Coordinates of C-alpha atoms and ligand atoms in Angstrom, one line a residue:
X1 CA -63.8 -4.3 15.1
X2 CA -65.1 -5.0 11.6
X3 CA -65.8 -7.8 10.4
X4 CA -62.9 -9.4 8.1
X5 CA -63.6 -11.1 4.7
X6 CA -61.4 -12.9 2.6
X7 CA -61.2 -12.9 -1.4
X8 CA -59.8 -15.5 -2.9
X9 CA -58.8 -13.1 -6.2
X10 CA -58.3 -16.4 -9.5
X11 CA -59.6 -19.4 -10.1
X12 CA -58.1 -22.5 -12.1
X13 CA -59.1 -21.2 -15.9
X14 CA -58.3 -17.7 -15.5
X15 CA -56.8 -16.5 -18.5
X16 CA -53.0 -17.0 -19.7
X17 CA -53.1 -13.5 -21.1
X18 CA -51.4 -12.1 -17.9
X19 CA -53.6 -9.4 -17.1
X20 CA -54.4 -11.0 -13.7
X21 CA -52.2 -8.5 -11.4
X22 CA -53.3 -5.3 -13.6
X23 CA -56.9 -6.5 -13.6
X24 CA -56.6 -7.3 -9.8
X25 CA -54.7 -3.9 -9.3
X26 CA -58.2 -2.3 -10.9
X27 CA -60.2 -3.7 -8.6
X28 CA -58.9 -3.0 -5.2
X29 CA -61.1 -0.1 -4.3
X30 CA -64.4 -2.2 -5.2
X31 CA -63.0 -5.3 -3.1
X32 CA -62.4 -3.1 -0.2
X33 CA -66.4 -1.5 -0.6
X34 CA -67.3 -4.9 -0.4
X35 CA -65.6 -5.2 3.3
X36 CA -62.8 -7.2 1.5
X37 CA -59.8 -7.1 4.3
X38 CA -57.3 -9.4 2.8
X39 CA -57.0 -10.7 -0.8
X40 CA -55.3 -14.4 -1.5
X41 CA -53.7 -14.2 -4.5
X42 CA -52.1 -17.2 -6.4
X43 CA -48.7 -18.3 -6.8
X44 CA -46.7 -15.4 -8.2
X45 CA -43.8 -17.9 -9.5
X46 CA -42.8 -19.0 -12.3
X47 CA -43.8 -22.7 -13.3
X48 CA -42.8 -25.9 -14.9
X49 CA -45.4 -24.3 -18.0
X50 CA -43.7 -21.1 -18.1
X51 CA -46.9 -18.2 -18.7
X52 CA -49.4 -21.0 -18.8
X53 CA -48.8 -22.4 -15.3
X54 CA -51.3 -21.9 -13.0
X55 CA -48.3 -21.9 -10.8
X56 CA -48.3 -24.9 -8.4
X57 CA -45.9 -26.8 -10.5
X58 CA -43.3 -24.3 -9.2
X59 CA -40.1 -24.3 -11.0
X60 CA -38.2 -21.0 -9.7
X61 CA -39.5 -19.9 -5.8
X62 CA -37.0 -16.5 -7.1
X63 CA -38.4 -15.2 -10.8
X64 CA -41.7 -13.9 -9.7
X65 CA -41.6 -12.7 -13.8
X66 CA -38.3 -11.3 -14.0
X67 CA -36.5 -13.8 -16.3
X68 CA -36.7 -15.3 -19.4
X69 CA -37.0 -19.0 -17.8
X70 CA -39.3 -21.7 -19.3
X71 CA -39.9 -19.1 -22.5
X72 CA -41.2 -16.0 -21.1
X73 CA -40.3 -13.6 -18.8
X74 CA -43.5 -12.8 -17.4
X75 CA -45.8 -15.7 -15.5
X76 CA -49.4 -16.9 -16.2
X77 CA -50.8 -13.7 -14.2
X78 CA -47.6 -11.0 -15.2
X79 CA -44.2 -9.5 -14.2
X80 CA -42.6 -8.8 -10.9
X81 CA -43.3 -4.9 -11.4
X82 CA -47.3 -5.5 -12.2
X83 CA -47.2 -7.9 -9.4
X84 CA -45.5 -5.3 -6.9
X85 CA -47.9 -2.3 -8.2
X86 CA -50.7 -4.8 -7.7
X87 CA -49.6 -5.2 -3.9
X88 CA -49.3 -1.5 -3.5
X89 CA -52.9 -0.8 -5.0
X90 CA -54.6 -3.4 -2.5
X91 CA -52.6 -1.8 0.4
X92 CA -53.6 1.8 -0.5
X93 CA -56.8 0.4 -0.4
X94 CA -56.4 -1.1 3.1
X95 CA -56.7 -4.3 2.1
X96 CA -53.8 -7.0 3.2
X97 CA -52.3 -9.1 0.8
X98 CA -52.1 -13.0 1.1
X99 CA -49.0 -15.1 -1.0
X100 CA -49.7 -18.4 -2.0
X101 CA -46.5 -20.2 -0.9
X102 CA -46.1 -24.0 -2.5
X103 CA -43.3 -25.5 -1.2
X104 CA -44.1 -29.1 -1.0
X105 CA -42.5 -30.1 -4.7
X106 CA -41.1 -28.5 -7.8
X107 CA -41.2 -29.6 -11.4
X108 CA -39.0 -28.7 -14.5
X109 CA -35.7 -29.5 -13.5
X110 CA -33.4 -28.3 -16.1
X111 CA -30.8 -31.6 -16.1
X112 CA -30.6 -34.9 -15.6
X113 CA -28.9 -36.5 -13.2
X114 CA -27.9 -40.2 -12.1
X115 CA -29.3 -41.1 -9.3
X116 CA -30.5 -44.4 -6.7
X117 CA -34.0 -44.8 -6.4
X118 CA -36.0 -47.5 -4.1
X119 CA -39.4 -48.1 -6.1
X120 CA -42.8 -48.3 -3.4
X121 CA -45.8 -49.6 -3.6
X122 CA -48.3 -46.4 -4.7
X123 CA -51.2 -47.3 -2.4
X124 CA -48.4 -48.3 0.0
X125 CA -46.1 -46.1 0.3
X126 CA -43.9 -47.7 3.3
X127 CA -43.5 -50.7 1.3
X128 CA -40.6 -51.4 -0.5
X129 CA -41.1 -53.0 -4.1
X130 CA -37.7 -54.8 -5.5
X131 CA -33.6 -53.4 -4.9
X132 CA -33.1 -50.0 -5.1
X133 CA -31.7 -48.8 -8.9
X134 CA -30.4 -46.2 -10.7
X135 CA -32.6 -43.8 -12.5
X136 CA -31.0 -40.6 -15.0
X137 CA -34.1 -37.9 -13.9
X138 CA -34.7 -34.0 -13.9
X139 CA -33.5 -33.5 -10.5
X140 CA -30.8 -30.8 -10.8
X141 CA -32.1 -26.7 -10.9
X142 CA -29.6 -24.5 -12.3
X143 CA -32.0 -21.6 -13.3
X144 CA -30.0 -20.7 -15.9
X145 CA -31.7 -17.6 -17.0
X146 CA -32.0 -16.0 -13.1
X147 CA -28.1 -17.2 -13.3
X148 CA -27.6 -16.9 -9.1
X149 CA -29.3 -13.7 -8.7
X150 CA -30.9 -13.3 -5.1
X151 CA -29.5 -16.9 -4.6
X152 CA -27.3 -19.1 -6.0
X153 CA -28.5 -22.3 -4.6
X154 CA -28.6 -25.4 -7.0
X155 CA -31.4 -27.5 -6.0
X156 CA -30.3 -31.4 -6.7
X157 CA -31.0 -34.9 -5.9
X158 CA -30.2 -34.3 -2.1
X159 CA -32.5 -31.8 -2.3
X160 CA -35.4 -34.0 -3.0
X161 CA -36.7 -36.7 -0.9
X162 CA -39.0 -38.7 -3.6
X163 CA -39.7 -38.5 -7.7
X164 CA -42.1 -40.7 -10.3
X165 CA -40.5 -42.0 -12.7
X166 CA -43.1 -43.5 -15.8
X167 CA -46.0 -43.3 -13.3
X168 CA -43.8 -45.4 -10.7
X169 CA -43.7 -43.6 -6.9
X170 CA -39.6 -43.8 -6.0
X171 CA -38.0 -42.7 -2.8
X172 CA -34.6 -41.3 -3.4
X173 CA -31.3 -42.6 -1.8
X174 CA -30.2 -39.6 -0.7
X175 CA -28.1 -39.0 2.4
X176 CA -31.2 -37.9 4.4
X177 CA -33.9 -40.2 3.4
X178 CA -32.4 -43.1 5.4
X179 CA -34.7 -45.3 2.9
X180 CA -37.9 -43.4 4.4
X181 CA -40.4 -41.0 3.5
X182 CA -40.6 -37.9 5.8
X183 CA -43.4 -38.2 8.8
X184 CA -46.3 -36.3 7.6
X185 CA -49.7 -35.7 8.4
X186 CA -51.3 -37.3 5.5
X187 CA -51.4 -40.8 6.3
X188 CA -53.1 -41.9 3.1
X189 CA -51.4 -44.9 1.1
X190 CA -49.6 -45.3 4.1
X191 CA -47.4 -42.2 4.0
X192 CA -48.9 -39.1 1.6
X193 CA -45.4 -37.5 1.9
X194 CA -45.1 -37.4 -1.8
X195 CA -48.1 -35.7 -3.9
X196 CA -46.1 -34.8 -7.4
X197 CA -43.0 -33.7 -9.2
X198 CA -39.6 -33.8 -7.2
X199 CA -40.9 -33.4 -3.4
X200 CA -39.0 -31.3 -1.0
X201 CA -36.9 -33.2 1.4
X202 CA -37.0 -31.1 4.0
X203 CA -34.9 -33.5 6.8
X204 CA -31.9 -31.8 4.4
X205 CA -31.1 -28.2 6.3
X206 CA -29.7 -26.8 3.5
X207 CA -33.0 -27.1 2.1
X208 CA -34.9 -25.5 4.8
X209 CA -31.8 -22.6 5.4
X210 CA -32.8 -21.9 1.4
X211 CA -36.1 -21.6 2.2
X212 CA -36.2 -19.0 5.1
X213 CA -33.8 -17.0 2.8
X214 CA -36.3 -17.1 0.2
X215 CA -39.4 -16.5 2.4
X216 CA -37.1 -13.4 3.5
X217 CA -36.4 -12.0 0.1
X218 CA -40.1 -12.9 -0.6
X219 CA -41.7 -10.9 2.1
X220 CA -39.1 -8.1 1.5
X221 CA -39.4 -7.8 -2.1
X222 CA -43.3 -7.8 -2.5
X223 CA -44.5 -6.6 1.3
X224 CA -47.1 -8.9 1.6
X225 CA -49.0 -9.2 4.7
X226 CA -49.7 -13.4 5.4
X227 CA -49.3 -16.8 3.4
X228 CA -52.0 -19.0 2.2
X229 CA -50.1 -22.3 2.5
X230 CA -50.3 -25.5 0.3
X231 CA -50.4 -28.9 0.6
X232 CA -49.9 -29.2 4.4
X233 CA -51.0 -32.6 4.7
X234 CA -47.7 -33.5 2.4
X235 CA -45.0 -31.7 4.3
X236 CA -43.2 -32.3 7.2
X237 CA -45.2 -30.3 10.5
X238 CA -41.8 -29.0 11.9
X239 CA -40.9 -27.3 9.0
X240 CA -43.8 -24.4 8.8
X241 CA -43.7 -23.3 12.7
X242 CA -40.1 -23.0 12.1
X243 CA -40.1 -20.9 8.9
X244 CA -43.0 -19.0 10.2
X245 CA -41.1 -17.8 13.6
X246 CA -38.3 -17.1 11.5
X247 CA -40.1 -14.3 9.3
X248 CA -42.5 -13.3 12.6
X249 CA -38.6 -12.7 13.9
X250 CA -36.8 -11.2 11.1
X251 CA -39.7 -9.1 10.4
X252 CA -41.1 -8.1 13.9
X253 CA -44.5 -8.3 13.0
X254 CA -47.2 -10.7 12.9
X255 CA -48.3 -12.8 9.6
X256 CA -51.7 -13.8 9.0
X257 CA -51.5 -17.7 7.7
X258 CA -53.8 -19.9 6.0
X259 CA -52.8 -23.5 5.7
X260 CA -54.6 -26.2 3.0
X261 CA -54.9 -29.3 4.9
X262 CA -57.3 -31.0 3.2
X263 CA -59.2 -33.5 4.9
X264 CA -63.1 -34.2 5.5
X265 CA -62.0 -35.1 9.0
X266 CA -62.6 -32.3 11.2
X267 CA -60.3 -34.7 14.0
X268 CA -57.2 -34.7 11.8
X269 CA -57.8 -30.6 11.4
X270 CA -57.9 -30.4 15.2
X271 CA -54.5 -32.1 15.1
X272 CA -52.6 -30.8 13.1
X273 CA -53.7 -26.9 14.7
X274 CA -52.5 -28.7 17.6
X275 CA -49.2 -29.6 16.1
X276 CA -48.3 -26.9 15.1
X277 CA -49.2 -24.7 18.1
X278 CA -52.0 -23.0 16.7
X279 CA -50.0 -20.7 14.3
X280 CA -51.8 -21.6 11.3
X281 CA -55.5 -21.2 10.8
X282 CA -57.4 -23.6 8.4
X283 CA -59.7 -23.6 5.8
X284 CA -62.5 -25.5 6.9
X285 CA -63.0 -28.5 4.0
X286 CA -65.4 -30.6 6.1
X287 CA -68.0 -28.0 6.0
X288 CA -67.0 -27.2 2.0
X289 CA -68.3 -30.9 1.9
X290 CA -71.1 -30.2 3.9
X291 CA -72.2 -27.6 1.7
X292 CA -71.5 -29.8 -1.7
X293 CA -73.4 -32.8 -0.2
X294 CA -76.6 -30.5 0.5
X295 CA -76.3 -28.7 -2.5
X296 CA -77.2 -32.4 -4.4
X297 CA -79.5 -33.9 -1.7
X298 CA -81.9 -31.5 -1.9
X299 CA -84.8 -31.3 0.4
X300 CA -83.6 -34.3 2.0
X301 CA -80.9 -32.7 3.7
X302 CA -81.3 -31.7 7.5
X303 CA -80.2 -28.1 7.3
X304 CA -80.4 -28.1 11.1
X305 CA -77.2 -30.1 10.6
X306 CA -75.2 -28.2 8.4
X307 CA -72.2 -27.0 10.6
X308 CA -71.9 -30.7 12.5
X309 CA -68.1 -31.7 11.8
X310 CA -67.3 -28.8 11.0
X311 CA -64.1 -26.6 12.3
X312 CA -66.0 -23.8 12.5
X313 CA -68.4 -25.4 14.8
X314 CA -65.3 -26.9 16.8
X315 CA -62.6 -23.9 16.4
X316 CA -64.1 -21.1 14.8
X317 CA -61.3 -18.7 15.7
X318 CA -59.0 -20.7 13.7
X319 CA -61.2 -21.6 10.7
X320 CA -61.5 -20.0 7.2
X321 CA -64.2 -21.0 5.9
X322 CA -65.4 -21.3 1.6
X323 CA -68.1 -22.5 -0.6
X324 CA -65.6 -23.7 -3.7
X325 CA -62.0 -22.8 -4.6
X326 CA -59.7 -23.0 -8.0
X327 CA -59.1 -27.3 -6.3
X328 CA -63.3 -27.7 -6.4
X329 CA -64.0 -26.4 -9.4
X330 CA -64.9 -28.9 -12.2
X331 CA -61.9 -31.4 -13.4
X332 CA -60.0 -30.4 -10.7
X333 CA -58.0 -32.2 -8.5
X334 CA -61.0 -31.9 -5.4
X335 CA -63.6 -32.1 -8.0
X336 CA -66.8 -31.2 -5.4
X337 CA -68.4 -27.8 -6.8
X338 CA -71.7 -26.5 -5.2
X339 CA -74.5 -26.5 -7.3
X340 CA -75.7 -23.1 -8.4
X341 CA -79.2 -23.1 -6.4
X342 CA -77.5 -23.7 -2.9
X343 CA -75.0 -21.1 -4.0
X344 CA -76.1 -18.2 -2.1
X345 CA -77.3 -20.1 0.9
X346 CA -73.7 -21.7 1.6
X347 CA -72.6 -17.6 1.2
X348 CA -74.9 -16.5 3.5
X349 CA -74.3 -19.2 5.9
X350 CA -70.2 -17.9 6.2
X351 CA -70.7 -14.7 5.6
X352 CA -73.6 -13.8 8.3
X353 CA -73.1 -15.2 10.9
X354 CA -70.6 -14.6 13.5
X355 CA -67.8 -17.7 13.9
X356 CA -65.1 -18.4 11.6
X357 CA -63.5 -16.0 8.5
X358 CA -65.1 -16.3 5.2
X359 CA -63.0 -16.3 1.8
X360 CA -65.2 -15.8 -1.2
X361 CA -64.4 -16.9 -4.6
X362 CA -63.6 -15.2 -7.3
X363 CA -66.4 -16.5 -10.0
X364 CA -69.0 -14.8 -7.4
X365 CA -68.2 -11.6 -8.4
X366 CA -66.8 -11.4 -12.0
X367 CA -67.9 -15.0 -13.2
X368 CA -66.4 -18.0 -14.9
X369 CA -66.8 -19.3 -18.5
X370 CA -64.6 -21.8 -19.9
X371 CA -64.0 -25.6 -21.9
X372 CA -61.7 -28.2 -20.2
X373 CA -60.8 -31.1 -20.8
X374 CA -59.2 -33.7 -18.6
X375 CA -58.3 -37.6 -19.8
X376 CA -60.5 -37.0 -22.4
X377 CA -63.7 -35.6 -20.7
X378 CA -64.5 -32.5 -22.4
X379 CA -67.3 -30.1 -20.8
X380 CA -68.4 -26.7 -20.3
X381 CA -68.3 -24.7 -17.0
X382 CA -70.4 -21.8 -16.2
X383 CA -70.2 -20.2 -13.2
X384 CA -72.2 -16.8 -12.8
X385 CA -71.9 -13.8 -11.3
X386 CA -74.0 -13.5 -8.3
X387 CA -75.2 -10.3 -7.3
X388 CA -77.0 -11.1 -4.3
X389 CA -73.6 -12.1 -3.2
X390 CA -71.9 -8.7 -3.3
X391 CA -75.3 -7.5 -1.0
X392 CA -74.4 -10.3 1.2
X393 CA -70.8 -9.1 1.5
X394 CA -71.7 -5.2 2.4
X395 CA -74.2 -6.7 4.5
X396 CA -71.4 -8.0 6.5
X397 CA -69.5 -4.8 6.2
X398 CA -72.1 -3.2 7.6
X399 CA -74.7 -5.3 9.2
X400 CA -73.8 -8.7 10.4
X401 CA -72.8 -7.8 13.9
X402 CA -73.8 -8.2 17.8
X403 CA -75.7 -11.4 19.4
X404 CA -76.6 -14.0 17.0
X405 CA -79.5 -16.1 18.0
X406 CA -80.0 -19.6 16.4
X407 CA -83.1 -21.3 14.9
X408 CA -82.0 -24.5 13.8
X409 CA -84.8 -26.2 14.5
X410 CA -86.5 -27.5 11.2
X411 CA -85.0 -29.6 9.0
X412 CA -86.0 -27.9 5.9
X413 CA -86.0 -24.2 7.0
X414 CA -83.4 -22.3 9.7
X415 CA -82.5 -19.4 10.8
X416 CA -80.4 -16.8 12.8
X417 CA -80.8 -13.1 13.7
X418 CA -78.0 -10.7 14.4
X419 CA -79.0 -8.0 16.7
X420 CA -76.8 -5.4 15.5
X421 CA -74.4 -2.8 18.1
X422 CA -75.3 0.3 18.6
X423 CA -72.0 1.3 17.1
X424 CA -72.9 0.3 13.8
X425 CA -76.3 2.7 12.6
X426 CA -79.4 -0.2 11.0
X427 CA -76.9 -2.7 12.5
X428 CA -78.5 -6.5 13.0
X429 CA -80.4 -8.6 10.3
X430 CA -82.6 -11.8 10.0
X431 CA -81.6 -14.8 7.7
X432 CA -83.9 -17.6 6.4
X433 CA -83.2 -20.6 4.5
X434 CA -85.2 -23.2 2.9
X435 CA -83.8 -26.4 0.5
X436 CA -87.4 -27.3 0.4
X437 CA -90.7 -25.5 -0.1
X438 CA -91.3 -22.0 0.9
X439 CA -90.9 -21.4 4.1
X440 CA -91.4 -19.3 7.3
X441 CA -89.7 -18.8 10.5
X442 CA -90.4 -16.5 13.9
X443 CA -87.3 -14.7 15.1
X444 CA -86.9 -12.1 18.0
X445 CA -84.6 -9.3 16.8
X446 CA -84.9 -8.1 20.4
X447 CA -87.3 -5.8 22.6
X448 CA -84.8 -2.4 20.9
X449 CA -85.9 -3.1 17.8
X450 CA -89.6 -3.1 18.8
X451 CA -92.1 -2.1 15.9
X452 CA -89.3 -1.4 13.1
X453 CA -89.7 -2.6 10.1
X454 CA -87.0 -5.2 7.5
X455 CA -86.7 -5.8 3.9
X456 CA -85.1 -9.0 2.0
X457 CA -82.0 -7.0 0.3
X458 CA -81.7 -10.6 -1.7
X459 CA -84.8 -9.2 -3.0
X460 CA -86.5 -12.1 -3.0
X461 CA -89.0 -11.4 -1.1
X462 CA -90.7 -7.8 -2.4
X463 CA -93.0 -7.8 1.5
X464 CA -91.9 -5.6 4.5
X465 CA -92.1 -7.5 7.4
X466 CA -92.7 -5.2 10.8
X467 CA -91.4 -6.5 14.3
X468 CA -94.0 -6.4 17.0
X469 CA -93.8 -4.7 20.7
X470 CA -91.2 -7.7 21.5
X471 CA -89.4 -7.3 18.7
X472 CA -90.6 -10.3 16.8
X473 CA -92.0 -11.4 13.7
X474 CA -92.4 -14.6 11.5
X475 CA -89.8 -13.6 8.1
X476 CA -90.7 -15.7 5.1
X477 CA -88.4 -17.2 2.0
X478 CA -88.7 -18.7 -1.0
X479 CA -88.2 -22.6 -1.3
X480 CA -84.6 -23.4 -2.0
X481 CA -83.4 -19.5 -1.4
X482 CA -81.9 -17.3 1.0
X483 CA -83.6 -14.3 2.1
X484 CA -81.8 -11.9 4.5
X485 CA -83.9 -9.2 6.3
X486 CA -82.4 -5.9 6.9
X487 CA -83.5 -2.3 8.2
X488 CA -85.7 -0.9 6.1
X489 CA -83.8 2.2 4.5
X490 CA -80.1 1.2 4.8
X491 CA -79.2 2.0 1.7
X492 CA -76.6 0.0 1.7
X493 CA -74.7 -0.2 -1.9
X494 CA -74.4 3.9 -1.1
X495 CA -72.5 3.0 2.4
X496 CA -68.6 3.4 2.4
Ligands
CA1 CA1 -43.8 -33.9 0.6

């Protein structure tokens, strides 16, 4: 089987010009060159912003840019027909087609309405602060420009379990609540069951009926192949295995699903797969922190160490892992970007070697320049495109397969071969990394490989290094690079 690679296809500051599904439409033959097998894209609803929303402040689950709600018709990334074509280009193109589903909370509700709320304690969520009182808040969703196409469910007060009123954290007294946040995984500030906007209460089973209905016209509608999931840690874990089996059942076929739980805590990851009978695979944050912390320690780093904690270390099968995402990147919510140098090693580290699923990020291949601001912090992000990056991505298209053998045994310079199949022609390849000075490190490629000779397709190293009768040799690298060591002649930009 080939290997499968992820693309992660928008970041946070992606323009509002909604070109994003024409642009992405455009570039579906490259991707799948690369070895791209599935492509995430973002939330394909319209916001609480209208065209400017990055789309996680979900307002209507049903106008995937096909009303004129919150001032346009079209979203931040374009209309339901781009967004379809866009679906149908990646598919031509055998690549599978990942939907960003948010369904912890939505924002932008289009009236008021009086309601009972019991006020908490922010950092304590369980604890009550005064007598419950009434609030008038933007609870009811009438969708008045969709006006009950594909469904005419109004979303109100009992459909919402908790809402912030003036910065304040308030549960609402609706029948279901019974004066309690939901039980969720998230256990900071004592229950993390509300994150932002009007959050889901999904103990109502109107709510959850509406939302199988939806995820039914969803799937239907656009033919997408899995979900990317959000927010997990906020949202009740029966609801998800329930929703899933429902589509897996409707549809007769299998979904491919991705689930955000984030947590540096590769125990709580372990749980929740657990939980949830391993039906949703995870991306694997702990090692994204990993990467971020030895991206600024430097040479003091053990890079023998790099995968402890991790989920692909303790449940590869089920782990997705990243180097940054649209939450990572500067003034975001996750704030923890890796810094340029260790860049390409964090790729090659997910995309060479053999556990886990890689998702690569958008910036890597087209770049990222923009200004933000956030409570009054202006500053300038850069990200570049990396070349080496898209070689390290046909490399595992083409290369990155049979045994891997470990060298984690420095704690400035590692490395790993792959041994190649014979299935596969110049199959196998030889990776060396060094946070600290240049480095070198002996590797067996085997006794088949005897006397043929590698090149660093990074190009940092411009030397051909030649295996001896075992199969052996000692490959260099550059301090604080990557260099990975393939057959010489492969060609491999001209490979299909
Ligand atoms: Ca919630």
């Amino acid at each position: 089987m080939n290997n499968q690679t992820i693309f992660q296809f928008f970041h946070w500051y992606y323009s509002k010009e909604g070109n994003l599904w024409n642009h992405a439409k455009e570039q579906a033959s490259y991707l799948a060159s690369l070895g791209v097998t599935q492509v995430w894209l973002p939330p394909a609803y319209k916001g609480a912003g209208g065209a400017d929303d990055p789309g996680y402040a979900v307002y209507d689950l049903f106008d995937l840019g096909e009303f004129d709600q919150k001032g346009r018709v079209r979203t931040r990334y374009g209309t339901l027909q781009e967004y379809q074509d866009c679906i149908r280009a990646f598919h031509e193109n055998g690549i599978k087609v990942l939907a960003d589903i948010v369904l912890n909370h939505k924002i932008g509700g289009d009236e008021k309405e009086r309601i009972w709320v019991q006020k908490v304690d922010a950092e304590d969520r369980n604890k009550k602060i005064g007598e419950p009182y009434p609030v008038e808040a933007y609870t009811k969703f009438i969708f008045p420009g969709r006006k009950g196409k594909y469904s005419n469910y109004i979303w109100d007060w009992q459909s919402f379990a908790g809402i912030s009123v003036d910065k304040t954290i308030d549960l609402i007294l609706n029948e279901y609540t019974n004066g309690n946040w939901e039980n969720v995984p998230g256990t900071e500030n004592g229950n993390y069951d509300y994150l932002m906007g009007n959050d889901i209460e999904f103990r109502n089973p109107y709510v959850r009926e509406e939302l199988k209905k939806w995820g039914a016209w969803y799937t239907e509608t656009t033919g997408i192949d899995g979900y990317r999931l959000d927010a997990l840690k906020h949202i009740n874990p029966d609801f998800y295995p329930e929703w899933l089996d429902f589509l897996k059942d409707r549809f007769k076929r299998d979904f491919l699903c991705i689930g955000e739980y984030w947590k540096n805590e590769v125990g709580d990851l372990l749980k929740y797969i657990e939980t949830t009978g391993s039906r949703i695979q995870l991306f694997d944050a702990p090692l994204h922190y990993n990467f971020y912390q030895a991206s600024r320690k430097g040479a003091s780093c053990d890079l023998s160490h790099i995968l402890a904690g991790s989920l692909t270390e303790k449940h590869p099968e089920l782990s997705i892992t990243f180097i940054d995402n649209h939450d990572t990147q500067p003034l975001q919510s996750l704030q923890s970007p890796v810094e340029d140098w260790f860049r390409p090693i964090a790729y090659a580290l997910i995309l060479l070697r053999e556990q886990a699923t890689p998702c690569v990020f958008y910036p890597v291949l087209y770049g990222a320049k923009y200004f933000d601001e956030r409570n009054g912090e202006k500053q300038y992000v850069e990200l570049p495109a990396l070349s080496c990056i898209a070689t390290m991505m046909r490399a595992r298209k083409h290369l990155a397969y049979g045994k891997q053998t470990d060298y984690f045994d420095h704690p400035n310079t590692i490395g790993w071969i792959r041994e190649g199949v014979e299935e596969k022609e110049n199959s196998g390849c030889a990776v060396v990394i060094a946070n600290s000075q240049e480095g070198y490190k002996t590797m067996s490629m085997g006794i088949r490989h005897a006397r043929r000779v590698m090149v660093d397709c990074c190009g940092q190293r411009k030397e051909k290094v030649e295996l001896n009768d075992q199969g052996e040799a000692t490959f260099p690298v550059n301090g604080g690079a990557v260099s990975v060591w393939i057959f010489e002649n492969t060609d491999l930009d001209k490979r299909n």
